Short mmCIF file of C-alpha atoms in Angstrom, two decimals:
data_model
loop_
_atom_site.label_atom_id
_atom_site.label_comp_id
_atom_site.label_asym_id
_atom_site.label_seq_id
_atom_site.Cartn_x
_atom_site.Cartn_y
_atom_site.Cartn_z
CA UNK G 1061 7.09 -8.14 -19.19
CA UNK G 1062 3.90 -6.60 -20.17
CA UNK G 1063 0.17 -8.44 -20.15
CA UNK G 1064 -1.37 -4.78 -21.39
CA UNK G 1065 -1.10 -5.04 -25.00
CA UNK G 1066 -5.05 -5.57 -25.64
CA UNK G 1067 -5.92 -6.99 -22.19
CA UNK G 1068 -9.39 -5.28 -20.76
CA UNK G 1069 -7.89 -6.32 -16.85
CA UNK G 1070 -6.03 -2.90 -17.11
CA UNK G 1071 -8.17 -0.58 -18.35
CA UNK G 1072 -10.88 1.06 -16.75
CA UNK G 1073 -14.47 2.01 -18.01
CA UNK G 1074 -13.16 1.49 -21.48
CA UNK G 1075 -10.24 3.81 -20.43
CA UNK G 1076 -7.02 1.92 -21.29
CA UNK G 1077 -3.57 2.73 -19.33
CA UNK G 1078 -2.03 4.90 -21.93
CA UNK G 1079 -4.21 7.21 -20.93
CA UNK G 1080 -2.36 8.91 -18.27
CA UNK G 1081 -4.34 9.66 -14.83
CA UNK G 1082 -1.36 11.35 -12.54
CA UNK G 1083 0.74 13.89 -13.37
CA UNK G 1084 4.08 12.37 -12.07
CA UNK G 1085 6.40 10.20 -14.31
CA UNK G 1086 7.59 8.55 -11.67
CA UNK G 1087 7.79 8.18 -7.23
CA UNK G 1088 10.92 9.96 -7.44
CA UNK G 1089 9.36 12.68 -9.65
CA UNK G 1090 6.75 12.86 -6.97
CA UNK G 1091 8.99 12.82 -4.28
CA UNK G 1092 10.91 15.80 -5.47
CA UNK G 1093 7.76 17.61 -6.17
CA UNK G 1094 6.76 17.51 -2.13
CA UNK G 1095 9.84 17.77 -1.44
CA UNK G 1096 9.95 21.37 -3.50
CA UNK G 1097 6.41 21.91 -2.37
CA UNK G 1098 6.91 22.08 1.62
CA UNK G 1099 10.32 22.00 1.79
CA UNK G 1100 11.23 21.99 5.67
CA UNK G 1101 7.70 21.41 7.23
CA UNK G 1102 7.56 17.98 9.09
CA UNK G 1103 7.47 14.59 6.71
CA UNK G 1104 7.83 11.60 8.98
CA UNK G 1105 8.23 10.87 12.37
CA UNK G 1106 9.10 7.50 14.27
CA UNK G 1107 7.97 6.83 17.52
CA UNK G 1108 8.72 4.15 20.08
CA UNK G 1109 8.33 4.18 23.97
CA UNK G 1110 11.61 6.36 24.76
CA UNK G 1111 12.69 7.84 21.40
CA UNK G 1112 11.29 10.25 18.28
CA UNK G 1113 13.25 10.62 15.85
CA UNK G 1114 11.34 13.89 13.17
CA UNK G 1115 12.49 14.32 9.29
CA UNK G 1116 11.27 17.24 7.63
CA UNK G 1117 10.61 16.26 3.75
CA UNK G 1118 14.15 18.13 2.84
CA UNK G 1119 16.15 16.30 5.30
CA UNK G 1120 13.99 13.36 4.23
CA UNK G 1121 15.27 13.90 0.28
CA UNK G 1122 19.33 14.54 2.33
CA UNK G 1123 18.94 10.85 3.45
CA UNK G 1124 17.77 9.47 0.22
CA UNK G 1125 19.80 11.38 -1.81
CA UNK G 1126 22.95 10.16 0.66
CA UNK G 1127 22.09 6.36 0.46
CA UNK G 1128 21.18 6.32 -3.69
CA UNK G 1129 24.85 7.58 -3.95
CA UNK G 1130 26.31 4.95 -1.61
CA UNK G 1131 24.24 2.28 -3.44
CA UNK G 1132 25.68 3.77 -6.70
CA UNK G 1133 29.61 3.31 -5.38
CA UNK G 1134 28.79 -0.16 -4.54
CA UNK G 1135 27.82 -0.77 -8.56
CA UNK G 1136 23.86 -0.65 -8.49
CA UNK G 1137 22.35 0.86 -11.27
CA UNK G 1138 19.12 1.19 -13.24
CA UNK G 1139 16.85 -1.54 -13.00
CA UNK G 1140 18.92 -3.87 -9.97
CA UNK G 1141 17.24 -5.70 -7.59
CA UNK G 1142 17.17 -5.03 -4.36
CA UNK G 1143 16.31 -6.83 -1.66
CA UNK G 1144 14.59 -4.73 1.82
CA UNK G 1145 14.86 -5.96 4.90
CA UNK G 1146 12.23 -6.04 7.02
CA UNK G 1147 11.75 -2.79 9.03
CA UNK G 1148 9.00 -0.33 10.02
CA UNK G 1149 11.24 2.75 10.83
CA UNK G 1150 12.60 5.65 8.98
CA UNK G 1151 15.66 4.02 7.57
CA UNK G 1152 13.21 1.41 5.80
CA UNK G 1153 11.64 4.62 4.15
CA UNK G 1154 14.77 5.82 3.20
CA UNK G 1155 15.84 2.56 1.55
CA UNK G 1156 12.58 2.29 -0.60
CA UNK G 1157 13.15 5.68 -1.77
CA UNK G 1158 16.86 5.44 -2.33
CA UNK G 1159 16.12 2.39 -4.76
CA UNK G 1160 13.06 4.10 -6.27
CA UNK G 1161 15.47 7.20 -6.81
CA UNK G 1162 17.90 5.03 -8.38
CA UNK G 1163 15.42 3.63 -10.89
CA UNK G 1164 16.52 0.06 -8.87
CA UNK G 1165 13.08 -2.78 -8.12
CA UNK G 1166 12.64 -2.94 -4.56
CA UNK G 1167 12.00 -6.02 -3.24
CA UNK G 1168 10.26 -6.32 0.23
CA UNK G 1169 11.66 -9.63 2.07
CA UNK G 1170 12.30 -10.86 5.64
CA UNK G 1171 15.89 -10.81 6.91
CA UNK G 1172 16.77 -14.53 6.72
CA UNK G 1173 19.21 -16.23 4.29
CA UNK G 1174 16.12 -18.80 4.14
CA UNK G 1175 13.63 -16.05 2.84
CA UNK G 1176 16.39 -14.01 0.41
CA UNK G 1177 17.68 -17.56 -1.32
CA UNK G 1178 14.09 -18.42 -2.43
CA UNK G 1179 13.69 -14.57 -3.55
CA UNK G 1180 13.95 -13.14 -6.66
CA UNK G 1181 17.10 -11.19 -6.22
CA UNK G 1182 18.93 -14.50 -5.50
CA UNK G 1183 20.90 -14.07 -8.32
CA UNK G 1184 21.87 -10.65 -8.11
CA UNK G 1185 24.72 -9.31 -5.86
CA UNK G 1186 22.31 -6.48 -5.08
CA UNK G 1187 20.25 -8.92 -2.76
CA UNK G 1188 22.67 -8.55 0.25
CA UNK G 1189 23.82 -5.04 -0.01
CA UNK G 1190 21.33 -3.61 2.14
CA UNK G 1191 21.29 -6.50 4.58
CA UNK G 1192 25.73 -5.80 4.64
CA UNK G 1193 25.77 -2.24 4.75
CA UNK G 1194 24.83 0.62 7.21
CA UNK G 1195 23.90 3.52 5.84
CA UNK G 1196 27.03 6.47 6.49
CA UNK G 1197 30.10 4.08 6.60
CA UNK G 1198 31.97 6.52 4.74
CA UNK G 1199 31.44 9.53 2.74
CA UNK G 1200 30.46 9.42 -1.08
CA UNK G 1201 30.32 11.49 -3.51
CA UNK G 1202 26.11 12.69 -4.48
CA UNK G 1203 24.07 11.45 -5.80
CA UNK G 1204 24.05 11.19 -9.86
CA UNK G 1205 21.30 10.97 -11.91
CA UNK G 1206 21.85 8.96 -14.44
CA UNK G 1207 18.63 7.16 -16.45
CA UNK G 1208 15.29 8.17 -15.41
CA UNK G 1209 12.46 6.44 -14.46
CA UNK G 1210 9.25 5.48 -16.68
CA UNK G 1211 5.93 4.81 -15.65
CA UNK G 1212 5.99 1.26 -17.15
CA UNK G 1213 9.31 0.53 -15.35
CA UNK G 1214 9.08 -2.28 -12.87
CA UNK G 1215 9.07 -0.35 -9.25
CA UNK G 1216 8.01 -2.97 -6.78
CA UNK G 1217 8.15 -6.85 -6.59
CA UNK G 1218 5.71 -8.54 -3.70
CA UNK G 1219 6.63 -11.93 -2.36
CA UNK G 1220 4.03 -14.12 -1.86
CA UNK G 1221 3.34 -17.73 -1.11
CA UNK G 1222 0.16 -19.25 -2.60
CA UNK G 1223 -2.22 -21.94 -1.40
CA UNK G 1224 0.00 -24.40 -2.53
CA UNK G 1225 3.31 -22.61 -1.42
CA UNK G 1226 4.58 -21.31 -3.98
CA UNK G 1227 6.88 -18.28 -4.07
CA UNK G 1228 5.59 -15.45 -6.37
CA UNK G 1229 6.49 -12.22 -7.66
CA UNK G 1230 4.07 -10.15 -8.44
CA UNK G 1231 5.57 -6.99 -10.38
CA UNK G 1232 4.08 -3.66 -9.83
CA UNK G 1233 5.22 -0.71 -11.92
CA UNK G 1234 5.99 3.04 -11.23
CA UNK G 1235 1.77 3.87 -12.34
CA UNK G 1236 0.54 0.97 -10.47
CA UNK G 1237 1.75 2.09 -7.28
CA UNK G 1238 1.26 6.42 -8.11
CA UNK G 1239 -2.29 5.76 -9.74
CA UNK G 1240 -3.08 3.72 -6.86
CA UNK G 1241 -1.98 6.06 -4.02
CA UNK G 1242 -3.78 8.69 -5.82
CA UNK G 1243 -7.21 7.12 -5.52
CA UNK G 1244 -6.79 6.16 -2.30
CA UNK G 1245 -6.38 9.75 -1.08
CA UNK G 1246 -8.83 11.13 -2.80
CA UNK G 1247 -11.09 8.31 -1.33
CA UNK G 1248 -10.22 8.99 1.97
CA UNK G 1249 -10.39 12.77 1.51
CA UNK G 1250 -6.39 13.14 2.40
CA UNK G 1251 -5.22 16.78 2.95
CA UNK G 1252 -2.26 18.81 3.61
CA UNK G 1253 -3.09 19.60 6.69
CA UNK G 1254 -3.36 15.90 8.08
CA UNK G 1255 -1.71 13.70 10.15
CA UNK G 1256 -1.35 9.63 9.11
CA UNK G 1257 -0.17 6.58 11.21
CA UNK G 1258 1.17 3.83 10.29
CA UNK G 1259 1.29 0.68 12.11
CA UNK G 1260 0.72 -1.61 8.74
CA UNK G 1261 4.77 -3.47 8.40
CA UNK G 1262 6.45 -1.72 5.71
CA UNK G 1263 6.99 -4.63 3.92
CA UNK G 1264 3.44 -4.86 3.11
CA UNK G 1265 1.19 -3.10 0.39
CA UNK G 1266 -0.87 -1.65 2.84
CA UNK G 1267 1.88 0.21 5.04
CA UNK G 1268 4.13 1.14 1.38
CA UNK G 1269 1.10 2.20 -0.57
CA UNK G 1270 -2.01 2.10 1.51
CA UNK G 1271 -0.47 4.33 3.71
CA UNK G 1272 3.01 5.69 3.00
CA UNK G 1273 2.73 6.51 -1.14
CA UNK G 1274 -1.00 7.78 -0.06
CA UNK G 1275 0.07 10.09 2.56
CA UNK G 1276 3.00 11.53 0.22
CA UNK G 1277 0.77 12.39 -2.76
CA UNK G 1278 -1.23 14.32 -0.49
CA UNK G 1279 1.01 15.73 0.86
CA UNK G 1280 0.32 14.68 4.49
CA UNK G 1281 2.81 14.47 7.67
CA UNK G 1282 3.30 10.88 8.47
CA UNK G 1283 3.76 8.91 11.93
CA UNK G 1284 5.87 5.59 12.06
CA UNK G 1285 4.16 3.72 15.37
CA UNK G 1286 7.43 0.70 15.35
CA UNK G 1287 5.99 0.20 18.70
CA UNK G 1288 3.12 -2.06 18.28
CA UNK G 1289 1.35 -2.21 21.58
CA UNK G 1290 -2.20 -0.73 21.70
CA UNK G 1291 -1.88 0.96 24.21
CA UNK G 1292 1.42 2.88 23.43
CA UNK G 1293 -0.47 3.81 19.88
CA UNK G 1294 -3.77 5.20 21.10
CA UNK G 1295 -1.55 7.68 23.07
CA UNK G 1296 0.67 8.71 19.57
CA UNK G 1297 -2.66 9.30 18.41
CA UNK G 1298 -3.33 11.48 21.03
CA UNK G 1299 0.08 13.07 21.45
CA UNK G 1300 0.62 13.65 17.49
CA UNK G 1301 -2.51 14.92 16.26
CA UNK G 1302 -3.34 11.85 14.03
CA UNK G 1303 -6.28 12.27 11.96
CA UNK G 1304 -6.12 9.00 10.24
CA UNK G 1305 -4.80 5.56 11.28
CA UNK G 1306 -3.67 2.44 8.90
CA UNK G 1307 -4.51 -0.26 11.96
CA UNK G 1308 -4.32 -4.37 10.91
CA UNK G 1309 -7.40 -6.61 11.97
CA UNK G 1310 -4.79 -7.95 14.75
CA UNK G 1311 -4.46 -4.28 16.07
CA UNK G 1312 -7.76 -3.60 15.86
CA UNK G 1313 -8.97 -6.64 18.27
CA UNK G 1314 -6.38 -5.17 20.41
CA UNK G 1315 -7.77 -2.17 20.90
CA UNK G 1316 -10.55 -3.27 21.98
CA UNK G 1317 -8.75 -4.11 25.46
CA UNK G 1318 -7.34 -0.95 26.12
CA UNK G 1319 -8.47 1.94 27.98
CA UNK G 1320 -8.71 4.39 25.11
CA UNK G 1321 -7.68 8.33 23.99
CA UNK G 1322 -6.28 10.24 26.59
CA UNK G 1323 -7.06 13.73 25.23
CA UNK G 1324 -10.73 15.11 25.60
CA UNK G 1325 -10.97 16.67 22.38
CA UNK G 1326 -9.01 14.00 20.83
CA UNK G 1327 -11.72 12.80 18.72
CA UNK G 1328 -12.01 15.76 17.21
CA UNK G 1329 -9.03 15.59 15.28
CA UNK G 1330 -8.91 11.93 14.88
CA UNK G 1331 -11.60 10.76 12.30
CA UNK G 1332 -10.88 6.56 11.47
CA UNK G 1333 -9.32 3.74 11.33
CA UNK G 1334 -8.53 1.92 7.92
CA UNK G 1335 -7.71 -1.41 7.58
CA UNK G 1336 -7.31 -4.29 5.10
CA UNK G 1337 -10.39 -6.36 5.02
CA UNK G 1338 -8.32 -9.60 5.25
CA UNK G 1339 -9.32 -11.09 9.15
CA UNK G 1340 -11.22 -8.63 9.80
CA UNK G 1341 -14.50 -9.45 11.16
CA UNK G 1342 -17.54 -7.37 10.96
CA UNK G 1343 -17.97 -7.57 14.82
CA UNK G 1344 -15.03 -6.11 15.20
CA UNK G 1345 -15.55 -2.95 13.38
CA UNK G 1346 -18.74 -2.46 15.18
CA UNK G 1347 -17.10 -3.22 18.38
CA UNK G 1348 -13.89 -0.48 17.90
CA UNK G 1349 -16.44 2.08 16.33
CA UNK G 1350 -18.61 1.37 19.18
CA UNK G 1351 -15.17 1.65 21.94
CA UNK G 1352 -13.78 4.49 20.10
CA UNK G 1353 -16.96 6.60 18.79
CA UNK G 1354 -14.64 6.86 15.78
CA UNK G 1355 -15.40 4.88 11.95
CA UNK G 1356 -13.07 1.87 10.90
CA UNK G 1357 -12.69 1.57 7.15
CA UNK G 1358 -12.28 -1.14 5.74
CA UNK G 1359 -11.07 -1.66 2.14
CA UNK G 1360 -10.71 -4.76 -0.02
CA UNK G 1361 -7.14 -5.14 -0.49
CA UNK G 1362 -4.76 -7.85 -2.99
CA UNK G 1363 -1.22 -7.12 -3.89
CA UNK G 1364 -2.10 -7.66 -7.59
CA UNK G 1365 -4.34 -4.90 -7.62
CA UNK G 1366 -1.47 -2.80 -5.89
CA UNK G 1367 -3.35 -2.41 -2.89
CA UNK G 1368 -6.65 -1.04 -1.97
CA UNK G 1369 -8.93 -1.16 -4.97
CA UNK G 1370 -12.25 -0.16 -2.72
CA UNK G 1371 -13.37 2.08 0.25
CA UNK G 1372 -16.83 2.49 2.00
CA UNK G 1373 -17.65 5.95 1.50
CA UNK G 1374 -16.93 7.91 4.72
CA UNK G 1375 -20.09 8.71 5.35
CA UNK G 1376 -21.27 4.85 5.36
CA UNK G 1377 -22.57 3.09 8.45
CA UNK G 1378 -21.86 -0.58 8.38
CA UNK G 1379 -25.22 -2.41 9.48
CA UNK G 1380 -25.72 -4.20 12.86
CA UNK G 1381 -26.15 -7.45 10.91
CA UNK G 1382 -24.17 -8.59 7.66
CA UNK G 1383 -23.47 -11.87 5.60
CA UNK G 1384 -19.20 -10.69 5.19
CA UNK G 1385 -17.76 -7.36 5.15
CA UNK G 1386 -19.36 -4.27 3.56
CA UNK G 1387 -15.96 -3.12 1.92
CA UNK G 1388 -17.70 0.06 -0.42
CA UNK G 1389 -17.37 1.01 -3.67
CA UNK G 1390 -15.06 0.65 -6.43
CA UNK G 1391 -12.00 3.43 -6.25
CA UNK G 1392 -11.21 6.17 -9.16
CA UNK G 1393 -9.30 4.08 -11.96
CA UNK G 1394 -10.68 0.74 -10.64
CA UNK G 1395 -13.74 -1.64 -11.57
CA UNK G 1396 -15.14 -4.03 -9.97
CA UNK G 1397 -17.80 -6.52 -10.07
CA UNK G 1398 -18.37 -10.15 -9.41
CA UNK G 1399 -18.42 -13.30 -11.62
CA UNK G 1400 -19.20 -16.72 -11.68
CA UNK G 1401 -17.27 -20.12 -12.82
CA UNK G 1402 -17.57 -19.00 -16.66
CA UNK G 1403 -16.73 -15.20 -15.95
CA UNK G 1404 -20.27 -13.97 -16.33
CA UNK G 1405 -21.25 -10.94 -14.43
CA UNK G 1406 -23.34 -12.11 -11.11
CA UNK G 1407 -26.95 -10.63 -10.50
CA UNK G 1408 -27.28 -8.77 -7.23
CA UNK G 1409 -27.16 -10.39 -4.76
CA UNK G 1410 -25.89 -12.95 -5.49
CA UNK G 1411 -22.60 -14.73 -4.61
CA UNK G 1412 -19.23 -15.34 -7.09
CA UNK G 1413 -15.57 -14.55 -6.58
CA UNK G 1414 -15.11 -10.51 -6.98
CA UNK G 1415 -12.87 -9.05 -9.93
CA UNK G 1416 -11.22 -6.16 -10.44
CA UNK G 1417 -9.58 -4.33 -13.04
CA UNK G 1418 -7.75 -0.79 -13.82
CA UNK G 1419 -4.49 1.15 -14.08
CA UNK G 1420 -3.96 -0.07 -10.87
CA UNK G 1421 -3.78 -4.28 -11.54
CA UNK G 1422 -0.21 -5.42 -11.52
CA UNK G 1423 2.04 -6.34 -14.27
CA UNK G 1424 1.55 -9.76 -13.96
CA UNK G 1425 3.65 -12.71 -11.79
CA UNK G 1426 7.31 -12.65 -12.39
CA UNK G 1427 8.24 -15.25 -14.66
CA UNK G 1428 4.86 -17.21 -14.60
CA UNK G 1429 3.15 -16.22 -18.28
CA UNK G 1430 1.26 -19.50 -16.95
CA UNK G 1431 0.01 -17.85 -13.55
CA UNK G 1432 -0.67 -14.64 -15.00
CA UNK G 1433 -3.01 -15.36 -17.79
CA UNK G 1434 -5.08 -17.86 -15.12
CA UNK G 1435 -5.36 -14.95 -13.31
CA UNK G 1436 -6.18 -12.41 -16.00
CA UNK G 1437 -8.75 -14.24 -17.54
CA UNK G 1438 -12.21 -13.17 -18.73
CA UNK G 1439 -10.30 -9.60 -19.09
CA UNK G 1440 -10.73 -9.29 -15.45
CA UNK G 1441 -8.00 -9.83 -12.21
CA UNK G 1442 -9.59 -13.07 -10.02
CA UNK G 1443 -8.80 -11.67 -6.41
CA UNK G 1444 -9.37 -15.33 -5.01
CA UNK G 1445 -11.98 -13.76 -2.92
CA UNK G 1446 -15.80 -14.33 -3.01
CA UNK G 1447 -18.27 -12.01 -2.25
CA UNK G 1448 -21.64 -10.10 -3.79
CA UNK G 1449 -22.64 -6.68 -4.45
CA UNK G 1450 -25.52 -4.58 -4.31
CA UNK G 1451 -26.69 -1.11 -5.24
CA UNK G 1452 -27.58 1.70 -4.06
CA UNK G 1453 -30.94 4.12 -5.40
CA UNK G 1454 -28.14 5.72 -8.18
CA UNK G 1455 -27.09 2.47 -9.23
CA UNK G 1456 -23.62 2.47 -7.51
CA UNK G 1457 -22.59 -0.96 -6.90
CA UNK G 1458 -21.53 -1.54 -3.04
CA UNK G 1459 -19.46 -5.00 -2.45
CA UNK G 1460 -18.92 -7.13 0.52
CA UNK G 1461 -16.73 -10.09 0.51
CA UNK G 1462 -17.79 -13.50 2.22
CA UNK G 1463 -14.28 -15.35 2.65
CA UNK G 1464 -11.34 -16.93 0.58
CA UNK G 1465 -12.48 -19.21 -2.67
#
């Protein structure tokens, strides 16, 4: 499948897609590169009341490595399917990997036979094998690697039901997801030296890319919170050294009832919260921010722009009193404005539905030519989402989005 060919919804400032912006050819060629880079210095670590469990980004690559062979003795190969069950530990990192190492799709889905018959991988044996096997049930031979990986290959397919419930695909390839993850961390200054949590489900674009692709291309160590309760989190914060924390609009209103960091110099290592802007209310952000004396950022986020596609800058203040949510500025490799019923460009100010395009908008729906062109039309991506923008002194456009069209 590719919409590209001519179509202005993936380029960006005249800059089309063959035009390169990472230096990767792939996530496995990125995860090798880490993985060479900082070798055994801590990668992930999951963390529920009672347990830790701490890879370093070697014995990260030893599990990955270990389940793409296991996958390959069971007769996956090169472009499969395969279907993830729903998880927000380490093993769910290691599948995604795995398949991504394999040059396999993965495919995100709830663990019901309900959920995996209406999938995409229905047809394929590959849709069970992760939900039958345990990773370690006997030893196999390494891993061997076989075809390699292109940036146009198909990487990720997101399962979504629309407002009329239908099931869609939408198909996100290798660059979608690396171009992405690279503008995110440079928009949210990522380093090195940081700390990330994750409470976003793994089987969402915001806890995959948002946070986990993100944290990996900068290199960053990464905290699984699998236990939810507010509480429990605000003391990983403390108790890891999170500088950064991926945190729902559900999460966030829970905050708001707990009794806050521990650690008296904890907010000196811990900087902000970032969050989708779907549910999120303004009053919220003010509220937390207020709580917490720490910023919540939140970015305008649709699967078929990947993920995140805008940031406030982190120096931005949202104002006491808004019509929406202030969600920023347009990332590196990403446009966006906002157009009206014909696809001409709003004045500011003024309310339309708000577009996006770049290296970063997906493939297109799988299967739905139909779907894809509605959505790709006037050479822009319709994110269903309505909104205005204004700008700043230097011209910079700043959006904020009013609700669902």
């Amino acid at each position: 499948m590719d919409h590209e060919s001519g179509n202005t919804v993936h380029s960006v400032n005249g800059v089309p897609p063959s035009e390169i912006m990472i230096p990767y050819p792939s996530i496995r060629s990125l995860l090798e590169s880490q993985v060479r880079r900082y070798g055994d210095r801590s990668f992930v670590i999951s963390s529920s009341e009672g347990s830790r469990t701490k890879l370093s980004y070697n014995g990260f690559s030893r599990r990955v490595s270990h389940l793409a062979a296991l996958l390959q003795s069971e007769g996956l190969a090169h472009g499969d399917r395969i279907a993830i069950p729903a998880g927000n530990g380490i093993q769910t990192l290691v599948e995604y990997f795995a398949i991504w190492m394999m040059g396999c799709v993965g495919v995100p889905v709830n663990a019901t036979r309900e959920e995996r018959n209406r999938s995409s991988v229905r047809r394929s044996r590959a849709s069970t094998v992760l939900f039958e096997m345990k990773e370690g049930l006997r030893t196999v031979h390494g891993f061997r690697t076989g075809r390699k990986s292109k940036l146009r290959d198909d990487v990720l397919i997101v399962l979504r039901t629309d407002n009329r419930g239908n099931l869609r695909g939408i198909v996100l390839s290798h660059y979608n997801i690396l171009v992405n993850a690279m503008a995110i961390a440079g928009s949210l200054e990522l380093t090195d030296d940081q700390t990330v949590l994750c409470t976003a489900p793994l089987s969402g674009v915001t806890g995959i890319v948002g946070c986990i692709m993100s944290a990996l291309y900068a290199g960053c160590r990464i905290v699984l919170g699998t236990e939810g309760k507010p509480d429990f989190l605000l003391k990983l914060i403390d108790r890891e050294g999170v500088h950064l924390a991926f945190a729902d609009a559900q999460l966030l209103t829970g905050f708001l009832g707990s009794s806050g960091f521990r650690r008296k110099n904890s907010q000196s290592t811990f900087k902000c919260f970032v969050s989708s802007h779907r549910h999120l209310a303004p009053d919220i952000t003010r509220k937390v921010e207020r709580k917490f004396n720490v910023r919540v950022i939140p970015g305008f986020e649709i699967a078929e722009a990947t993920c995140f596609s805008s940031f406030p800058p982190l120096s931005f203040s949202q104002p006491e009193s808004t019509e929406g949510l202030p969600v920023g500025t347009a990332l590196h490799a990403c446009e966006m404005t906002v157009l009206d019923g014909q696809g001409e460009e709003c004045s500011e100010g003024q309310t339309g539905w708000v577009a996006v395009r770049g290296h970063h908008v997906m493939k297109g729906y799988l299967d739905d030519e139909k779907a894809t062109a509605h959505a790709f039309r006037f050479g822009w991506l319709d994110s269903g989402e309505r909104g205005f923008y204004e700008k700043s002194p230097d011209g910079v456009k700043y959006f904020t989005v009013t609700g669902r069209k």
